[in-house]
mmCIF file of C-alpha atoms in Angstrom:
data_model
loop_
_atom_site.group_PDB
_atom_site.id
_atom_site.type_symbol
_atom_site.label_atom_id
_atom_site.label_comp_id
_atom_site.label_asym_id
_atom_site.label_seq_id
_atom_site.Cartn_x
_atom_site.Cartn_y
_atom_site.Cartn_z
ATOM 1 C CA MET A 1 0.369 0.151 0.041
ATOM 2 C CA LEU A 2 2.624 2.377 0.760
ATOM 3 C CA CYS A 3 4.818 1.941 -2.163
ATOM 4 C CA GLY A 4 1.256 2.451 -4.692
ATOM 5 C CA LEU A 5 0.963 -1.181 -5.580
ATOM 6 C CA LEU A 6 -2.026 -1.090 -3.333
ATOM 7 C CA PRO A 7 -5.369 1.123 -3.123
ATOM 8 C CA PRO A 8 -5.274 2.069 0.620
ATOM 9 C CA SER A 9 -8.259 -0.094 2.852
ATOM 10 C CA GLU A 10 -8.529 2.526 5.526
ATOM 11 C CA GLY A 11 -7.193 5.915 5.646
ATOM 12 C CA LYS A 12 -4.981 7.761 3.983
ATOM 13 C CA VAL A 13 -1.440 8.173 2.676
ATOM 14 C CA SER A 14 0.504 10.948 0.790
ATOM 15 C CA VAL A 15 3.705 10.892 -0.214
ATOM 16 C CA SER A 16 5.545 14.181 -0.846
ATOM 17 C CA GLY A 17 1.990 16.276 -0.765
ATOM 18 C CA PHE A 18 0.134 13.295 -2.977
ATOM 19 C CA ASP A 19 -2.140 11.578 -2.263
ATOM 20 C CA LEU A 20 -2.078 7.950 -2.764
ATOM 21 C CA ARG A 21 -5.355 7.338 -3.602
ATOM 22 C CA THR A 22 -6.442 10.425 -5.639
ATOM 23 C CA SER A 23 -2.786 10.667 -7.511
ATOM 24 C CA PRO A 24 -1.596 7.653 -7.418
ATOM 25 C CA ALA A 25 1.573 8.019 -10.345
ATOM 26 C CA SER A 26 2.203 11.673 -8.905
ATOM 27 C CA ALA A 27 2.356 9.491 -5.453
ATOM 28 C CA ARG A 28 5.039 6.594 -7.362
ATOM 29 C CA SER A 29 7.200 9.078 -8.874
ATOM 30 C CA ARG A 30 8.392 10.026 -5.885
ATOM 31 C CA ILE A 31 8.524 6.763 -4.274
ATOM 32 C CA GLY A 32 12.096 3.459 -4.484
ATOM 33 C CA TYR A 33 11.717 0.439 -3.495
ATOM 34 C CA VAL A 34 13.583 -2.657 -3.096
ATOM 35 C CA SER A 35 12.292 -5.671 -2.950
ATOM 36 C CA GLN A 36 13.777 -8.235 -0.895
ATOM 37 C CA LYS A 37 14.028 -10.870 -3.836
ATOM 38 C CA PHE A 38 14.469 -7.509 -6.167
ATOM 39 C CA SER A 39 13.139 -6.996 -9.691
ATOM 40 C CA LEU A 40 16.125 -6.962 -11.437
ATOM 41 C CA TYR A 41 15.862 -8.375 -15.166
ATOM 42 C CA THR A 42 18.491 -11.379 -14.541
ATOM 43 C CA ASN A 43 18.815 -11.698 -18.264
ATOM 44 C CA LEU A 44 19.917 -8.495 -19.450
ATOM 45 C CA SER A 45 23.899 -6.629 -17.907
ATOM 46 C CA VAL A 46 23.683 -4.364 -15.643
ATOM 47 C CA PHE A 47 23.822 -1.078 -18.283
ATOM 48 C CA GLN A 48 20.833 -2.201 -20.077
ATOM 49 C CA ASN A 49 18.554 -2.962 -16.361
ATOM 50 C CA LEU A 50 19.651 0.532 -15.733
ATOM 51 C CA LEU A 51 18.237 2.032 -19.427
ATOM 52 C CA PHE A 52 15.393 -0.224 -18.463
ATOM 53 C CA PHE A 53 14.598 1.431 -15.382
ATOM 54 C CA SER A 54 15.525 4.766 -15.884
ATOM 55 C CA ARG A 55 13.108 4.569 -19.001
ATOM 56 C CA ALA A 56 10.916 3.675 -16.474
ATOM 57 C CA TYR A 57 11.359 6.527 -14.799
ATOM 58 C CA ASP A 58 10.839 8.696 -17.732
ATOM 59 C CA LEU A 59 14.355 10.053 -17.511
ATOM 60 C CA SER A 60 15.844 10.269 -21.129
ATOM 61 C CA GLY A 61 18.492 12.386 -22.824
ATOM 62 C CA GLU A 62 20.817 14.290 -21.157
ATOM 63 C CA LYS A 63 19.734 13.814 -17.345
ATOM 64 C CA GLN A 64 19.549 10.174 -17.997
ATOM 65 C CA LYS A 65 22.923 9.852 -18.919
ATOM 66 C CA LYS A 66 23.976 11.960 -15.811
ATOM 67 C CA ARG A 67 22.396 9.650 -13.490
ATOM 68 C CA ILE A 68 22.846 6.757 -15.050
ATOM 69 C CA ALA A 69 26.754 7.749 -14.641
ATOM 70 C CA SER A 70 26.373 8.984 -10.699
ATOM 71 C CA VAL A 71 24.455 5.506 -9.853
ATOM 72 C CA ILE A 72 27.564 3.421 -11.520
ATOM 73 C CA GLU A 73 30.317 5.238 -9.628
ATOM 74 C CA GLU A 74 28.350 5.695 -6.368
ATOM 75 C CA TYR A 75 27.259 1.871 -6.122
ATOM 76 C CA GLU A 76 30.967 1.045 -7.742
ATOM 77 C CA LEU A 77 29.047 -1.193 -10.974
ATOM 78 C CA GLY A 78 32.006 -0.668 -13.873
ATOM 79 C CA SER A 79 33.239 -3.086 -13.542
ATOM 80 C CA VAL A 80 30.552 -5.293 -14.107
ATOM 81 C CA LEU A 81 28.496 -2.915 -16.902
ATOM 82 C CA ASP A 82 28.468 -5.732 -19.145
ATOM 83 C CA SER A 83 27.671 -8.922 -17.273
ATOM 84 C CA ASP A 84 23.871 -10.564 -16.962
ATOM 85 C CA ALA A 85 22.525 -9.316 -13.814
ATOM 86 C CA GLY A 86 21.752 -13.034 -12.912
ATOM 87 C CA ARG A 87 25.101 -13.999 -13.068
ATOM 88 C CA ILE A 88 27.253 -11.007 -10.505
ATOM 89 C CA PRO A 89 27.302 -11.431 -6.959
ATOM 90 C CA LEU A 90 24.960 -11.502 -4.541
ATOM 91 C CA GLY A 91 26.664 -8.101 -2.961
ATOM 92 C CA PHE A 92 26.173 -6.725 -6.471
ATOM 93 C CA GLN A 93 22.657 -7.550 -7.213
ATOM 94 C CA LYS A 94 21.978 -5.772 -4.382
ATOM 95 C CA ARG A 95 23.721 -2.572 -5.427
ATOM 96 C CA LEU A 96 22.274 -2.884 -8.717
ATOM 97 C CA ALA A 97 18.807 -3.255 -7.299
ATOM 98 C CA ILE A 98 19.103 0.317 -4.762
ATOM 99 C CA ALA A 99 20.937 2.025 -8.451
ATOM 100 C CA CYS A 100 17.970 1.285 -10.186
ATOM 101 C CA ALA A 101 15.570 1.700 -7.274
ATOM 102 C CA THR A 102 17.192 5.820 -6.960
ATOM 103 C CA LEU A 103 17.599 6.732 -10.710
ATOM 104 C CA HIS A 104 14.991 9.507 -10.289
ATOM 105 C CA ASP A 105 16.031 10.672 -6.951
ATOM 106 C CA PRO A 106 12.911 9.278 -5.113
ATOM 107 C CA ASP A 107 11.617 11.306 -2.163
ATOM 108 C CA ILE A 108 11.171 8.060 0.000
ATOM 109 C CA LEU A 109 12.879 4.953 -0.242
ATOM 110 C CA PHE A 110 11.519 0.912 0.167
ATOM 111 C CA LEU A 111 13.870 -1.121 1.377
ATOM 112 C CA ASP A 112 12.699 -4.693 2.074
ATOM 113 C CA GLU A 113 15.333 -6.939 4.031
ATOM 114 C CA PRO A 114 17.863 -5.280 2.298
ATOM 115 C CA THR A 115 21.226 -6.998 3.900
ATOM 116 C CA SER A 116 19.842 -10.496 3.695
ATOM 117 C CA GLY A 117 21.585 -12.937 2.547
ATOM 118 C CA MET A 118 24.771 -10.419 2.269
ATOM 119 C CA ASP A 119 28.456 -11.542 4.705
ATOM 120 C CA PRO A 120 29.553 -8.595 7.354
ATOM 121 C CA GLN A 121 31.371 -6.698 4.997
ATOM 122 C CA SER A 122 29.177 -6.437 2.312
ATOM 123 C CA ARG A 123 26.264 -5.600 5.145
ATOM 124 C CA ARG A 124 28.721 -2.583 6.569
ATOM 125 C CA GLU A 125 28.890 -0.923 3.171
ATOM 126 C CA PHE A 126 25.068 -1.461 2.833
ATOM 127 C CA TRP A 127 24.926 1.360 5.824
ATOM 128 C CA ILE A 128 27.211 3.330 5.190
ATOM 129 C CA ARG A 129 26.115 4.117 1.611
ATOM 130 C CA MET A 130 22.472 4.473 3.545
ATOM 131 C CA ILE A 131 23.415 6.284 5.654
ATOM 132 C CA ARG A 132 25.101 8.968 2.935
ATOM 133 C CA PHE A 133 21.783 8.742 1.267
ATOM 134 C CA SER A 134 20.007 9.658 3.496
ATOM 135 C CA ARG A 135 21.532 13.224 4.473
ATOM 136 C CA ARG A 136 20.201 14.257 0.903
ATOM 137 C CA ASN A 137 16.665 14.481 2.977
ATOM 138 C CA THR A 138 15.543 11.205 1.605
ATOM 139 C CA THR A 139 13.508 9.070 3.705
ATOM 140 C CA LEU A 140 14.372 5.381 4.153
ATOM 141 C CA LEU A 141 12.122 3.571 5.431
ATOM 142 C CA ILE A 142 13.234 -0.240 6.236
ATOM 143 C CA THR A 143 12.001 -4.021 7.467
ATOM 144 C CA THR A 144 14.872 -5.974 9.152
ATOM 145 C CA HIS A 145 14.830 -9.071 10.805
ATOM 146 C CA TYR A 146 18.605 -8.126 12.193
ATOM 147 C CA LEU A 147 17.513 -5.893 14.745
ATOM 148 C CA GLU A 148 21.624 -4.641 15.331
ATOM 149 C CA GLU A 149 20.615 -3.005 12.247
ATOM 150 C CA ALA A 150 18.025 -0.354 13.693
ATOM 151 C CA GLU A 151 20.376 1.400 15.869
ATOM 152 C CA TYR A 152 21.063 2.953 12.410
ATOM 153 C CA CYS A 153 17.616 4.190 11.783
ATOM 154 C CA ASP A 154 16.219 7.347 13.487
ATOM 155 C CA ARG A 155 12.638 6.061 14.190
ATOM 156 C CA LEU A 156 11.469 2.232 14.584
ATOM 157 C CA VAL A 157 8.161 0.480 14.447
ATOM 158 C CA ILE A 158 8.761 -2.804 16.315
ATOM 159 C CA ILE A 159 5.935 -5.413 14.959
ATOM 160 C CA SER A 160 5.224 -8.862 16.086
ATOM 161 C CA ARG A 161 2.312 -11.090 14.735
ATOM 162 C CA GLY A 162 1.252 -8.282 13.186
ATOM 163 C CA LYS A 163 0.546 -5.651 16.133
ATOM 164 C CA ILE A 164 2.690 -2.868 16.677
ATOM 165 C CA LEU A 165 4.289 -2.671 20.041
ATOM 166 C CA ILE A 166 6.111 0.555 20.627
ATOM 167 C CA GLU A 167 7.263 2.596 17.906
ATOM 168 C CA GLY A 168 10.081 5.581 18.975
ATOM 169 C CA SER A 169 13.996 6.455 18.984
ATOM 170 C CA PRO A 170 16.556 3.764 19.717
ATOM 171 C CA GLN A 171 17.126 4.972 22.448
ATOM 172 C CA GLU A 172 13.138 5.759 23.433
ATOM 173 C CA ILE A 173 12.533 2.269 23.260
ATOM 174 C CA LYS A 174 15.552 0.164 25.349
ATOM 175 C CA LYS A 175 15.347 3.211 28.212
ATOM 176 C CA PRO A 176 12.352 1.124 29.608
ATOM 177 C CA PHE A 177 14.434 -1.714 30.074
ATOM 178 C CA GLN A 178 17.699 -0.326 31.117
ATOM 179 C CA THR A 179 18.792 -2.455 34.679
ATOM 180 C CA VAL A 180 20.965 -1.989 37.596
ATOM 181 C CA ASP A 181 22.235 -5.117 36.153
ATOM 182 C CA ASN A 182 21.718 -4.040 32.310
ATOM 183 C CA PRO A 183 22.657 -0.470 31.800
ATOM 184 C CA THR A 184 23.111 -0.335 28.759
ATOM 185 C CA PRO A 185 20.675 -2.810 26.727
ATOM 186 C CA THR A 186 20.629 -3.165 23.135
ATOM 187 C CA ILE A 187 17.099 -3.020 21.171
ATOM 188 C CA GLU A 188 17.437 -6.988 20.730
ATOM 189 C CA ASP A 189 16.854 -7.135 25.157
ATOM 190 C CA ALA A 190 14.143 -4.029 24.289
ATOM 191 C CA PHE A 191 12.601 -6.186 21.743
ATOM 192 C CA ILE A 192 12.804 -10.143 23.605
ATOM 193 C CA GLY A 193 11.449 -7.519 26.923
ATOM 194 C CA LEU A 194 8.350 -6.113 24.168
ATOM 195 C CA ILE A 195 7.345 -9.803 23.592
ATOM 196 C CA GLU A 196 7.329 -11.389 26.925
ATOM 197 C CA GLN A 197 5.633 -8.425 27.879
ATOM 198 C CA SER A 198 3.029 -9.112 25.941
ATOM 199 C CA LYS A 199 2.441 -12.453 25.871
ATOM 200 C CA GLU A 200 1.719 -12.015 29.635
ATOM 201 C CA GLU A 201 -0.950 -9.470 28.435
ATOM 202 C CA ASN A 202 -2.602 -11.539 26.025
#
């Protein structure tokens, strides 16, 4: 729903001032989305994928060339441009998927389990890029099961069994779980504590 792929079941969702129900095309033009399995054309080369997605976002001419050149440099894709997207390593596929999703400089970028399957070094590189990306005033909305990664985010929503347990900054969420024995709880500590509280309430 937030990506504009399905109409809102109730309430109102707007992106950059555009209502997803009444102006879905305008709203979607300001959104970037990277699914967990990412939507790449594996039989096309890396460069052909960038061309395809840039055209899908109505980029053309000099602007298209500049944006493609920019993401190639930013995501270090130069060495694999002529390789089929389905044959490059997973880390490169993730980089390509994000590059394709950000060609049009979206206001909001949705990332679904973006570091799933990555080795520790690739995960660290991903977060360095995302922190850099967020400094451009782009909102990142990330789903992850790696709770230590949630520490990078400004605000968190912890969900269990479809129910929101808590939302707030990492510090706000961890504070109630500070104890004498554990003065500096992690997000994982908070998550486990919230799950236990939820079970007791039910």
